[in-house]
Amino acid sequence: MRQSQLFTKTRKEAPKDEEAKNAKLLIQAGYIHKEMAGVYDMLPLGLRVLKKIENIIREEMDNIGGQEIELSSLQDKNLWEKTDRWNDQNVDIWFKTKLKNDTELGLGFTHEEPLTHLLKDHINSYKDLPKYIYQFQTKFRNETRAKSGIMRGREFLMKDLYSFSKTDEEHSDFYKKARDAYLKIFQRVGLGDVTFMTFASGGSFSQFSHEFQTITDAGEDTIYLSREKKIAVNKEVYNDDVLNQLGLDKSSLEEVTAVEVGNIFNLGTKFSDALELKFKNESGDLQSVIMGSYGIGLGRLMGTVVEVMSDEKGIVWPKNIAPFDIHILVLNQDDEDVSKYAFDLYEKLQKEGKEVLIDDRDKGAGEKFADSDLIGIPTRIVISRKAVDSSLFEIVDRQSQKVTQVNESDILAELMR
Ligand code: ATP
Ligand code: MG
């Protein structure tokens, strides 16, 4: 992509009305736009990152047998009354609206109810189970505080998977697979070293649920971490009994601030009982389906990466989710030789399958360098009159800021690494 054609512009300074580092940097670099508190738009660069995160999650969900769907945001009050979740006393984050005839509707903040109901048309016998169903879908939540940028939106994209199993054993087999898939996802997006499976309270159907907590001061949670065992417990279950049970020694735990980037939960038969999702077992008796839910907030994950990976100059994207692989900076862009050289390289790299942003804007070198650091593409190469004349080019690694001098003949090999 030619940066001169990109409709978004970087800003000289971070927006003053944002507290969160992720929002400051993402707005300043032109990844997102703020509509109002807790409501953000994804711009071209931001959408590229979000789609890469989405694809990583999709691959891992497909790998464990997930089938992708997309449910509506508009919610039928009757279904939610059956589980006692329509009531504003029980759920305080609903956005509700009305049809012209005054029928109330909700904007989905999660999707257990509609999916459980939908499956009544498709699940009859033990032969129809297990099933694992997921979506990438917009959730609406009327959050009281929305000061964490895209880490806590009032409208946000979530991957939510729901499992439907015959027996506890079948449920827990899948639960373990989902847990491993989650660890892979956080590894692949670049948060593997700072994300820990965390024991949390489990509701009425199991002792624990599991959160995936990433260590960052931008988080709103406190967890107690065993670095050695690579697990943590959250505040709800931090007590002597639980620590004993998990073989954790209180004195070896670190109290750290973290953000929940995902969670997995045994729902038991709570929803299948209330909405009557049953199947005939092998003896012909009716049984309630055993369910689980598995969520990841994509915007929260993207914001968390920015919090964890940025430096004083801007964002530092991990390779797997960067909006582009390579940033070509064209200096002396009015010089025809230089410009031609840069665009030839641009085309070659694209032919080799690289995603490239080329800064062909009519701007000075200083501004191009500063913007390149701010935008945070992993690798950059500078094409200038001097470089073309000397056949010596500088390749800069965004993360380490390490500069590698390469000869003209080695450029492609170096950039394809
Ligand atoms: P929190 O305690 O942070 O409010 P939650 O327990 O309400 O989270 P869930 O309902 O389990 O979260 O949602 C599943 C996932 O969706 C979370 O793990 C998180 O990654 C993401 N998420 C939840 N609320 C938001 C939000 N307001 N904005 C962005 N992502 C969110
Ligand atoms: Mg919440």
Short mmCIF file of C-alpha atoms and ligand atoms in Angstrom, two decimals:
data_model
loop_
_atom_site.label_atom_id
_atom_site.label_comp_id
_atom_site.label_asym_id
_atom_site.label_seq_id
_atom_site.Cartn_x
_atom_site.Cartn_y
_atom_site.Cartn_z
CA MET A 1 0.00 0.00 0.00
CA ARG A 2 1.15 3.52 -0.81
CA GLN A 3 1.16 5.67 2.27
CA SER A 4 0.40 8.74 0.15
CA GLN A 5 -2.95 7.12 -0.67
CA LEU A 6 -3.86 6.11 2.87
CA PHE A 7 -6.69 8.38 4.01
CA THR A 8 -5.60 8.31 7.65
CA LYS A 9 -2.98 10.67 8.96
CA THR A 10 -0.68 10.40 11.92
CA ARG A 11 -0.81 13.12 14.55
CA LYS A 12 2.14 15.02 15.97
CA GLU A 13 0.78 14.51 19.48
CA ALA A 14 -1.30 11.97 21.32
CA PRO A 15 -4.96 12.92 21.92
CA LYS A 16 -5.42 14.72 25.23
CA ASP A 17 -8.78 13.19 26.13
CA GLU A 18 -7.42 9.65 26.42
CA GLU A 19 -5.89 8.15 29.55
CA ALA A 20 -4.99 4.74 28.17
CA LYS A 21 -1.71 4.30 26.38
CA ASN A 22 -3.25 1.90 23.85
CA ALA A 23 -5.85 4.45 22.74
CA LYS A 24 -3.34 7.30 22.71
CA LEU A 25 -0.91 5.46 20.45
CA LEU A 26 -3.53 3.83 18.21
CA ILE A 27 -5.27 7.16 17.61
CA GLN A 28 -2.03 9.06 17.13
CA ALA A 29 -0.82 6.54 14.55
CA GLY A 30 -4.18 6.44 12.74
CA TYR A 31 -5.25 2.89 13.59
CA ILE A 32 -8.52 3.78 15.29
CA HIS A 33 -10.92 6.68 15.70
CA LYS A 34 -12.74 7.55 18.88
CA GLU A 35 -16.47 8.25 18.48
CA MET A 36 -17.11 8.71 22.19
CA ALA A 37 -16.00 7.14 25.46
CA GLY A 38 -15.77 3.38 24.98
CA VAL A 39 -16.75 3.55 21.30
CA TYR A 40 -14.04 3.20 18.68
CA ASP A 41 -13.87 2.72 14.91
CA MET A 42 -11.31 0.54 13.18
CA LEU A 43 -9.46 2.39 10.39
CA PRO A 44 -7.49 0.64 7.59
CA LEU A 45 -4.35 -0.02 9.63
CA GLY A 46 -6.34 -1.06 12.70
CA LEU A 47 -8.58 -3.37 10.72
CA ARG A 48 -5.56 -5.14 9.23
CA VAL A 49 -4.28 -5.91 12.72
CA LEU A 50 -7.71 -6.99 13.96
CA LYS A 51 -8.18 -9.32 10.95
CA LYS A 52 -4.81 -10.94 11.60
CA ILE A 53 -5.77 -11.59 15.20
CA GLU A 54 -9.12 -12.92 13.98
CA ASN A 55 -7.42 -15.30 11.55
CA ILE A 56 -5.09 -16.69 14.21
CA ILE A 57 -8.04 -17.33 16.51
CA ARG A 58 -10.08 -18.85 13.66
CA GLU A 59 -7.28 -21.28 12.78
CA GLU A 60 -7.00 -22.44 16.38
CA MET A 61 -10.76 -22.78 16.81
CA ASP A 62 -11.08 -24.74 13.56
CA ASN A 63 -8.21 -26.93 14.74
CA ILE A 64 -10.20 -28.10 17.76
CA GLY A 65 -13.32 -28.75 15.72
CA GLY A 66 -15.09 -25.39 15.86
CA GLN A 67 -17.80 -24.50 13.32
CA GLU A 68 -18.16 -20.80 12.55
CA ILE A 69 -21.50 -18.98 12.55
CA GLU A 70 -22.75 -15.45 13.03
CA LEU A 71 -25.66 -14.69 15.31
CA SER A 72 -27.72 -11.53 15.32
CA SER A 73 -27.12 -8.74 17.81
CA LEU A 74 -30.85 -8.18 18.32
CA GLN A 75 -32.11 -10.26 21.21
CA ASP A 76 -35.56 -11.61 22.02
CA LYS A 77 -36.52 -10.69 25.59
CA ASN A 78 -38.52 -13.94 26.05
CA LEU A 79 -35.44 -16.11 25.80
CA TRP A 80 -33.51 -14.06 28.33
CA GLU A 81 -36.41 -14.12 30.77
CA LYS A 82 -36.19 -17.91 30.81
CA THR A 83 -32.66 -17.70 32.23
CA ASP A 84 -33.48 -14.70 34.43
CA ARG A 85 -30.94 -12.55 32.62
CA TRP A 86 -33.31 -9.92 31.17
CA ASN A 87 -33.76 -8.28 34.53
CA ASP A 88 -31.58 -5.17 35.00
CA GLN A 89 -30.96 -6.20 38.60
CA ASN A 90 -29.25 -9.38 37.41
CA VAL A 91 -27.49 -7.92 34.38
CA ASP A 92 -26.52 -4.28 34.71
CA ILE A 93 -24.82 -3.80 31.34
CA TRP A 94 -27.72 -4.29 28.90
CA PHE A 95 -28.34 -1.89 26.08
CA LYS A 96 -32.04 -2.27 25.34
CA THR A 97 -34.19 -0.87 22.58
CA LYS A 98 -37.77 -1.13 21.28
CA LEU A 99 -39.67 -1.96 18.13
CA LYS A 100 -42.22 0.61 16.86
CA ASN A 101 -44.95 -1.42 18.55
CA ASP A 102 -43.11 -1.09 21.88
CA THR A 103 -41.82 -4.69 21.98
CA GLU A 104 -38.56 -4.64 23.90
CA LEU A 105 -35.34 -5.98 22.36
CA GLY A 106 -31.81 -6.28 23.72
CA LEU A 107 -28.45 -5.80 22.04
CA GLY A 108 -26.51 -8.97 22.81
CA PHE A 109 -23.75 -8.73 25.43
CA THR A 110 -23.10 -12.50 25.07
CA HIS A 111 -24.91 -15.28 23.16
CA GLU A 112 -25.65 -18.34 25.32
CA GLU A 113 -29.43 -17.87 25.13
CA PRO A 114 -30.00 -17.49 21.38
CA LEU A 115 -27.52 -20.23 20.45
CA THR A 116 -28.93 -22.73 22.97
CA HIS A 117 -32.41 -21.99 21.66
CA LEU A 118 -31.32 -22.26 18.02
CA LEU A 119 -29.78 -25.68 18.62
CA LYS A 120 -33.12 -27.13 19.66
CA ASP A 121 -33.85 -27.32 15.92
CA HIS A 122 -30.72 -29.39 15.31
CA ILE A 123 -29.87 -31.51 18.36
CA ASN A 124 -32.09 -34.51 19.07
CA SER A 125 -30.00 -37.54 19.81
CA TYR A 126 -26.61 -38.45 21.29
CA LYS A 127 -25.53 -38.90 17.67
CA ASP A 128 -25.78 -35.15 17.16
CA LEU A 129 -23.23 -34.42 19.89
CA PRO A 130 -20.69 -33.09 20.69
CA LYS A 131 -20.76 -29.79 18.77
CA TYR A 132 -18.46 -26.78 19.04
CA ILE A 133 -19.81 -23.55 17.63
CA TYR A 134 -18.18 -20.13 17.48
CA GLN A 135 -18.42 -16.68 16.02
CA PHE A 136 -16.69 -13.34 15.78
CA GLN A 137 -19.45 -11.02 16.73
CA THR A 138 -20.05 -7.54 18.07
CA LYS A 139 -21.07 -7.35 21.72
CA PHE A 140 -22.73 -4.38 23.36
CA ARG A 141 -22.12 -3.68 27.04
CA ASN A 142 -23.09 -0.58 28.92
CA GLU A 143 -19.87 -0.56 30.94
CA THR A 144 -19.80 1.93 33.81
CA ARG A 145 -16.19 2.87 33.30
CA ALA A 146 -14.65 2.97 29.84
CA LYS A 147 -11.25 4.51 30.40
CA SER A 148 -9.07 1.70 29.11
CA GLY A 149 -9.26 2.51 25.40
CA ILE A 150 -10.06 -0.50 23.23
CA MET A 151 -9.41 -2.81 26.19
CA ARG A 152 -12.88 -2.00 27.54
CA GLY A 153 -15.31 -0.93 24.86
CA ARG A 154 -19.06 -0.43 25.06
CA GLU A 155 -19.20 -2.11 21.66
CA PHE A 156 -16.50 -4.66 20.91
CA LEU A 157 -15.69 -7.71 18.85
CA MET A 158 -15.60 -11.01 20.72
CA LYS A 159 -14.81 -14.52 19.65
CA ASP A 160 -17.25 -16.62 21.58
CA LEU A 161 -17.30 -20.38 21.30
CA TYR A 162 -19.87 -22.61 22.98
CA SER A 163 -19.43 -26.34 23.48
CA PHE A 164 -22.30 -28.82 23.63
CA SER A 165 -21.43 -32.22 25.06
CA LYS A 166 -23.15 -35.41 26.20
CA THR A 167 -21.15 -36.17 29.32
CA ASP A 168 -18.88 -34.45 31.84
CA GLU A 169 -16.00 -36.46 30.48
CA GLU A 170 -16.64 -35.34 26.92
CA HIS A 171 -16.96 -31.78 28.16
CA SER A 172 -13.70 -31.86 30.05
CA ASP A 173 -11.79 -33.39 27.12
CA PHE A 174 -12.81 -30.44 24.99
CA TYR A 175 -12.22 -27.96 27.80
CA LYS A 176 -8.58 -29.06 27.94
CA LYS A 177 -8.22 -28.73 24.19
CA ALA A 178 -9.69 -25.24 24.33
CA ARG A 179 -7.28 -24.33 27.13
CA ASP A 180 -4.32 -25.44 25.01
CA ALA A 181 -5.67 -23.64 21.95
CA TYR A 182 -5.95 -20.45 23.99
CA LEU A 183 -2.34 -20.70 25.12
CA LYS A 184 -1.33 -21.12 21.47
CA ILE A 185 -3.34 -18.08 20.43
CA PHE A 186 -1.70 -15.84 23.03
CA GLN A 187 1.68 -17.20 22.02
CA ARG A 188 1.00 -16.49 18.35
CA VAL A 189 -0.14 -12.91 18.90
CA GLY A 190 3.06 -12.20 20.82
CA LEU A 191 1.83 -12.31 24.43
CA GLY A 192 2.98 -15.83 25.29
CA ASP A 193 5.60 -14.81 27.84
CA VAL A 194 3.31 -12.52 29.81
CA THR A 195 -0.01 -14.40 29.68
CA PHE A 196 -0.89 -16.96 32.34
CA MET A 197 -3.74 -19.35 32.87
CA THR A 198 -5.46 -18.18 36.03
CA PHE A 199 -7.83 -20.10 38.27
CA ALA A 200 -11.06 -18.24 38.94
CA SER A 201 -14.34 -19.22 40.55
CA GLY A 202 -16.38 -21.64 38.52
CA GLY A 203 -20.04 -21.07 39.29
CA SER A 204 -22.28 -23.97 40.27
CA PHE A 205 -21.00 -26.58 37.81
CA SER A 206 -17.29 -26.76 38.51
CA GLN A 207 -14.94 -25.52 41.16
CA PHE A 208 -12.93 -23.35 38.80
CA SER A 209 -13.21 -21.45 35.58
CA HIS A 210 -10.03 -20.28 33.87
CA GLU A 211 -9.03 -16.79 32.89
CA PHE A 212 -6.09 -15.94 30.69
CA GLN A 213 -4.44 -12.95 32.30
CA THR A 214 -1.76 -10.79 30.68
CA ILE A 215 0.53 -8.89 32.99
CA THR A 216 0.30 -5.15 32.39
CA ASP A 217 -0.20 -2.09 34.57
CA ALA A 218 -3.05 -1.17 32.25
CA GLY A 219 -5.07 -4.11 33.58
CA GLU A 220 -7.88 -3.84 36.11
CA ASP A 221 -7.37 -7.20 37.83
CA THR A 222 -5.02 -8.47 40.52
CA ILE A 223 -3.70 -12.02 40.28
CA TYR A 224 -1.31 -14.13 42.34
CA LEU A 225 1.25 -15.63 40.01
CA SER A 226 3.59 -18.59 40.26
CA ARG A 227 6.17 -17.89 37.57
CA GLU A 228 7.70 -21.27 38.14
CA LYS A 229 4.48 -23.19 37.52
CA LYS A 230 3.20 -20.66 34.96
CA ILE A 231 -0.22 -20.48 36.58
CA ALA A 232 -1.99 -17.91 38.73
CA VAL A 233 -5.08 -17.58 40.88
CA ASN A 234 -7.34 -14.56 40.92
CA LYS A 235 -8.67 -12.71 43.95
CA GLU A 236 -11.92 -14.71 44.13
CA VAL A 237 -10.16 -17.98 44.85
CA TYR A 238 -7.00 -16.77 46.59
CA ASN A 239 -7.24 -18.71 49.86
CA ASP A 240 -5.31 -21.40 51.70
CA ASP A 241 -7.55 -24.27 50.60
CA VAL A 242 -7.23 -23.47 46.93
CA LEU A 243 -3.49 -22.83 47.11
CA ASN A 244 -3.04 -26.16 48.85
CA GLN A 245 -5.11 -27.93 46.27
CA LEU A 246 -3.09 -26.43 43.42
CA GLY A 247 0.21 -27.15 45.16
CA LEU A 248 1.05 -23.45 45.35
CA ASP A 249 3.11 -21.99 48.14
CA LYS A 250 1.84 -18.58 49.24
CA SER A 251 5.33 -17.19 49.81
CA SER A 252 6.36 -17.94 46.23
CA LEU A 253 3.42 -16.09 44.65
CA GLU A 254 3.77 -12.64 43.13
CA GLU A 255 0.89 -10.16 43.31
CA VAL A 256 0.62 -8.57 39.86
CA THR A 257 -1.74 -6.33 37.91
CA ALA A 258 -3.15 -7.99 34.81
CA VAL A 259 -5.91 -7.90 32.22
CA GLU A 260 -8.21 -10.78 31.35
CA VAL A 261 -7.73 -11.36 27.63
CA GLY A 262 -9.84 -14.51 27.54
CA ASN A 263 -11.71 -16.99 29.67
CA ILE A 264 -13.20 -20.46 29.56
CA PHE A 265 -16.11 -21.61 31.65
CA ASN A 266 -18.06 -24.76 32.41
CA LEU A 267 -21.74 -23.78 32.13
CA GLY A 268 -23.02 -27.24 33.05
CA THR A 269 -26.72 -27.53 32.27
CA LYS A 270 -27.70 -24.04 33.41
CA PHE A 271 -28.75 -22.87 29.95
CA SER A 272 -29.83 -26.22 28.51
CA ASP A 273 -32.14 -26.77 31.52
CA ALA A 274 -33.66 -23.29 31.36
CA LEU A 275 -34.15 -23.37 27.58
CA GLU A 276 -34.81 -27.11 27.36
CA LEU A 277 -32.03 -28.18 25.06
CA LYS A 278 -32.14 -31.95 25.52
CA PHE A 279 -30.97 -35.04 23.66
CA LYS A 280 -31.96 -38.71 23.71
CA ASN A 281 -29.15 -40.82 25.15
CA GLU A 282 -28.35 -44.37 24.03
CA SER A 283 -31.03 -45.81 26.31
CA GLY A 284 -33.62 -43.47 24.86
CA ASP A 285 -33.84 -41.21 27.93
CA LEU A 286 -33.86 -37.41 27.66
CA GLN A 287 -30.83 -35.62 29.10
CA SER A 288 -29.76 -31.98 29.27
CA VAL A 289 -26.80 -30.99 27.10
CA ILE A 290 -23.63 -30.01 29.00
CA MET A 291 -22.30 -26.66 27.88
CA GLY A 292 -19.16 -24.55 28.10
CA SER A 293 -18.31 -21.04 26.96
CA TYR A 294 -14.98 -19.74 25.71
CA GLY A 295 -14.44 -16.01 25.07
CA ILE A 296 -11.69 -13.75 23.75
CA GLY A 297 -12.03 -10.00 23.22
CA LEU A 298 -10.19 -9.10 20.01
CA GLY A 299 -10.00 -5.37 20.67
CA ARG A 300 -8.88 -6.05 24.21
CA LEU A 301 -6.18 -8.35 22.89
CA MET A 302 -5.02 -5.75 20.35
CA GLY A 303 -4.98 -3.01 23.00
CA THR A 304 -3.08 -5.27 25.38
CA VAL A 305 -0.40 -5.94 22.75
CA VAL A 306 0.05 -2.18 22.36
CA GLU A 307 0.29 -1.71 26.13
CA VAL A 308 2.87 -4.46 26.48
CA MET A 309 4.93 -3.98 23.32
CA SER A 310 5.18 -0.22 22.76
CA ASP A 311 8.18 1.98 23.58
CA GLU A 312 8.70 5.73 23.89
CA LYS A 313 8.69 6.13 20.10
CA GLY A 314 5.49 4.26 19.37
CA ILE A 315 4.01 0.84 18.78
CA VAL A 316 6.11 -2.30 18.27
CA TRP A 317 3.93 -4.91 16.57
CA PRO A 318 4.80 -8.57 16.88
CA LYS A 319 5.41 -10.00 13.39
CA ASN A 320 2.29 -12.18 13.29
CA ILE A 321 -0.20 -9.35 13.74
CA ALA A 322 1.61 -6.32 12.30
CA PRO A 323 -0.46 -4.43 9.69
CA PHE A 324 2.44 -4.86 7.22
CA ASP A 325 5.67 -6.85 7.23
CA ILE A 326 7.93 -4.20 5.78
CA HIS A 327 7.93 -0.40 5.71
CA ILE A 328 9.85 1.15 2.82
CA LEU A 329 10.79 4.74 3.52
CA VAL A 330 11.50 6.67 0.33
CA LEU A 331 13.66 9.70 1.05
CA ASN A 332 14.36 12.19 -1.76
CA GLN A 333 11.10 10.99 -3.29
CA ASP A 334 11.24 13.68 -5.99
CA ASP A 335 14.35 12.08 -7.40
CA GLU A 336 13.14 9.79 -10.18
CA ASP A 337 15.91 7.21 -9.83
CA VAL A 338 15.32 6.86 -6.12
CA SER A 339 11.59 6.61 -6.50
CA LYS A 340 11.85 4.02 -9.26
CA TYR A 341 14.30 2.00 -7.18
CA ALA A 342 11.94 2.04 -4.22
CA PHE A 343 8.88 1.03 -6.23
CA ASP A 344 10.76 -1.79 -7.97
CA LEU A 345 11.68 -3.18 -4.57
CA TYR A 346 8.10 -2.69 -3.39
CA GLU A 347 6.80 -4.78 -6.28
CA LYS A 348 9.42 -7.49 -5.87
CA LEU A 349 8.63 -7.90 -2.20
CA GLN A 350 4.91 -8.09 -2.87
CA LYS A 351 5.53 -10.75 -5.50
CA GLU A 352 7.37 -12.74 -2.83
CA GLY A 353 4.27 -12.54 -0.65
CA LYS A 354 5.33 -9.75 1.69
CA GLU A 355 2.89 -7.11 2.83
CA VAL A 356 4.54 -3.75 2.31
CA LEU A 357 3.74 -0.16 3.18
CA ILE A 358 5.74 2.35 1.15
CA ASP A 359 6.10 5.87 2.48
CA ASP A 360 6.01 7.84 -0.75
CA ARG A 361 4.55 10.95 0.89
CA ASP A 362 5.90 14.37 0.17
CA LYS A 363 7.46 14.76 3.63
CA GLY A 364 10.86 15.25 5.18
CA ALA A 365 13.07 12.42 6.41
CA GLY A 366 12.60 13.29 10.09
CA GLU A 367 8.83 13.06 9.87
CA LYS A 368 9.01 9.77 7.97
CA PHE A 369 11.28 8.20 10.55
CA ALA A 370 9.14 9.40 13.43
CA ASP A 371 5.94 8.14 11.79
CA SER A 372 7.53 4.82 10.98
CA ASP A 373 8.50 4.34 14.63
CA LEU A 374 5.01 5.37 15.70
CA ILE A 375 3.22 2.99 13.30
CA GLY A 376 5.51 0.17 14.37
CA ILE A 377 5.93 -2.15 11.37
CA PRO A 378 8.56 -4.77 12.31
CA THR A 379 11.13 -4.11 9.56
CA ARG A 380 11.99 -0.96 7.67
CA ILE A 381 14.31 -0.18 4.80
CA VAL A 382 15.41 3.28 3.81
CA ILE A 383 15.78 4.13 0.13
CA SER A 384 17.63 7.41 -0.34
CA ARG A 385 19.83 9.04 -2.98
CA LYS A 386 22.86 8.22 -0.88
CA ALA A 387 21.86 4.56 -0.49
CA VAL A 388 21.20 4.12 -4.21
CA ASP A 389 24.51 5.80 -5.12
CA SER A 390 26.57 3.72 -2.68
CA SER A 391 24.56 0.51 -3.12
CA LEU A 392 24.51 0.26 0.68
CA PHE A 393 21.13 0.11 2.37
CA GLU A 394 20.00 0.30 5.99
CA ILE A 395 17.49 -2.18 7.32
CA VAL A 396 16.15 -1.37 10.78
CA ASP A 397 14.48 -3.77 13.18
CA ARG A 398 11.72 -1.83 14.92
CA GLN A 399 11.88 -3.73 18.16
CA SER A 400 15.64 -3.74 18.82
CA GLN A 401 16.32 -0.63 16.69
CA LYS A 402 19.24 -2.64 15.35
CA VAL A 403 20.52 -1.34 12.01
CA THR A 404 21.87 -3.80 9.45
CA GLN A 405 23.85 -2.49 6.49
CA VAL A 406 23.27 -4.58 3.40
CA ASN A 407 24.59 -4.55 -0.10
CA GLU A 408 22.16 -4.14 -2.93
CA SER A 409 22.49 -7.82 -3.84
CA ASP A 410 21.50 -8.94 -0.34
CA ILE A 411 18.45 -6.75 0.20
CA LEU A 412 15.87 -9.28 -0.87
CA ALA A 413 17.44 -12.16 1.06
CA GLU A 414 17.66 -10.02 4.18
CA LEU A 415 14.07 -8.80 3.93
CA MET A 416 12.69 -12.26 3.22
CA ARG A 417 14.08 -13.64 6.49
P1 ATP B 1 -14.23 -8.07 32.68
O1 ATP B 1 -14.21 -8.71 34.03
O2 ATP B 1 -12.90 -7.53 32.25
O3 ATP B 1 -15.34 -7.08 32.51
P2 ATP B 1 -15.86 -10.16 31.69
O4 ATP B 1 -15.72 -11.21 32.73
O5 ATP B 1 -17.06 -9.29 31.70
O6 ATP B 1 -14.53 -9.25 31.66
P3 ATP B 1 -16.59 -12.01 29.62
O7 ATP B 1 -18.00 -11.68 29.74
O8 ATP B 1 -16.14 -13.32 30.10
O9 ATP B 1 -15.69 -10.85 30.28
O10 ATP B 1 -16.13 -11.82 28.10
C1 ATP B 1 -15.18 -12.65 27.44
C2 ATP B 1 -13.98 -11.83 26.98
O11 ATP B 1 -14.39 -10.65 26.29
C3 ATP B 1 -13.11 -11.30 28.11
O12 ATP B 1 -12.18 -12.27 28.49
C4 ATP B 1 -12.44 -10.12 27.46
O13 ATP B 1 -11.34 -10.54 26.67
C5 ATP B 1 -13.48 -9.58 26.51
N1 ATP B 1 -14.22 -8.42 27.06
C6 ATP B 1 -15.11 -8.38 28.06
N2 ATP B 1 -15.61 -7.15 28.24
C7 ATP B 1 -15.00 -6.38 27.28
C8 ATP B 1 -15.11 -5.00 26.92
N3 ATP B 1 -15.94 -4.17 27.56
N4 ATP B 1 -14.34 -4.55 25.89
C9 ATP B 1 -13.51 -5.38 25.23
N5 ATP B 1 -13.39 -6.69 25.52
C10 ATP B 1 -14.11 -7.19 26.52
MG MG B 2 -17.38 -7.37 32.36
#
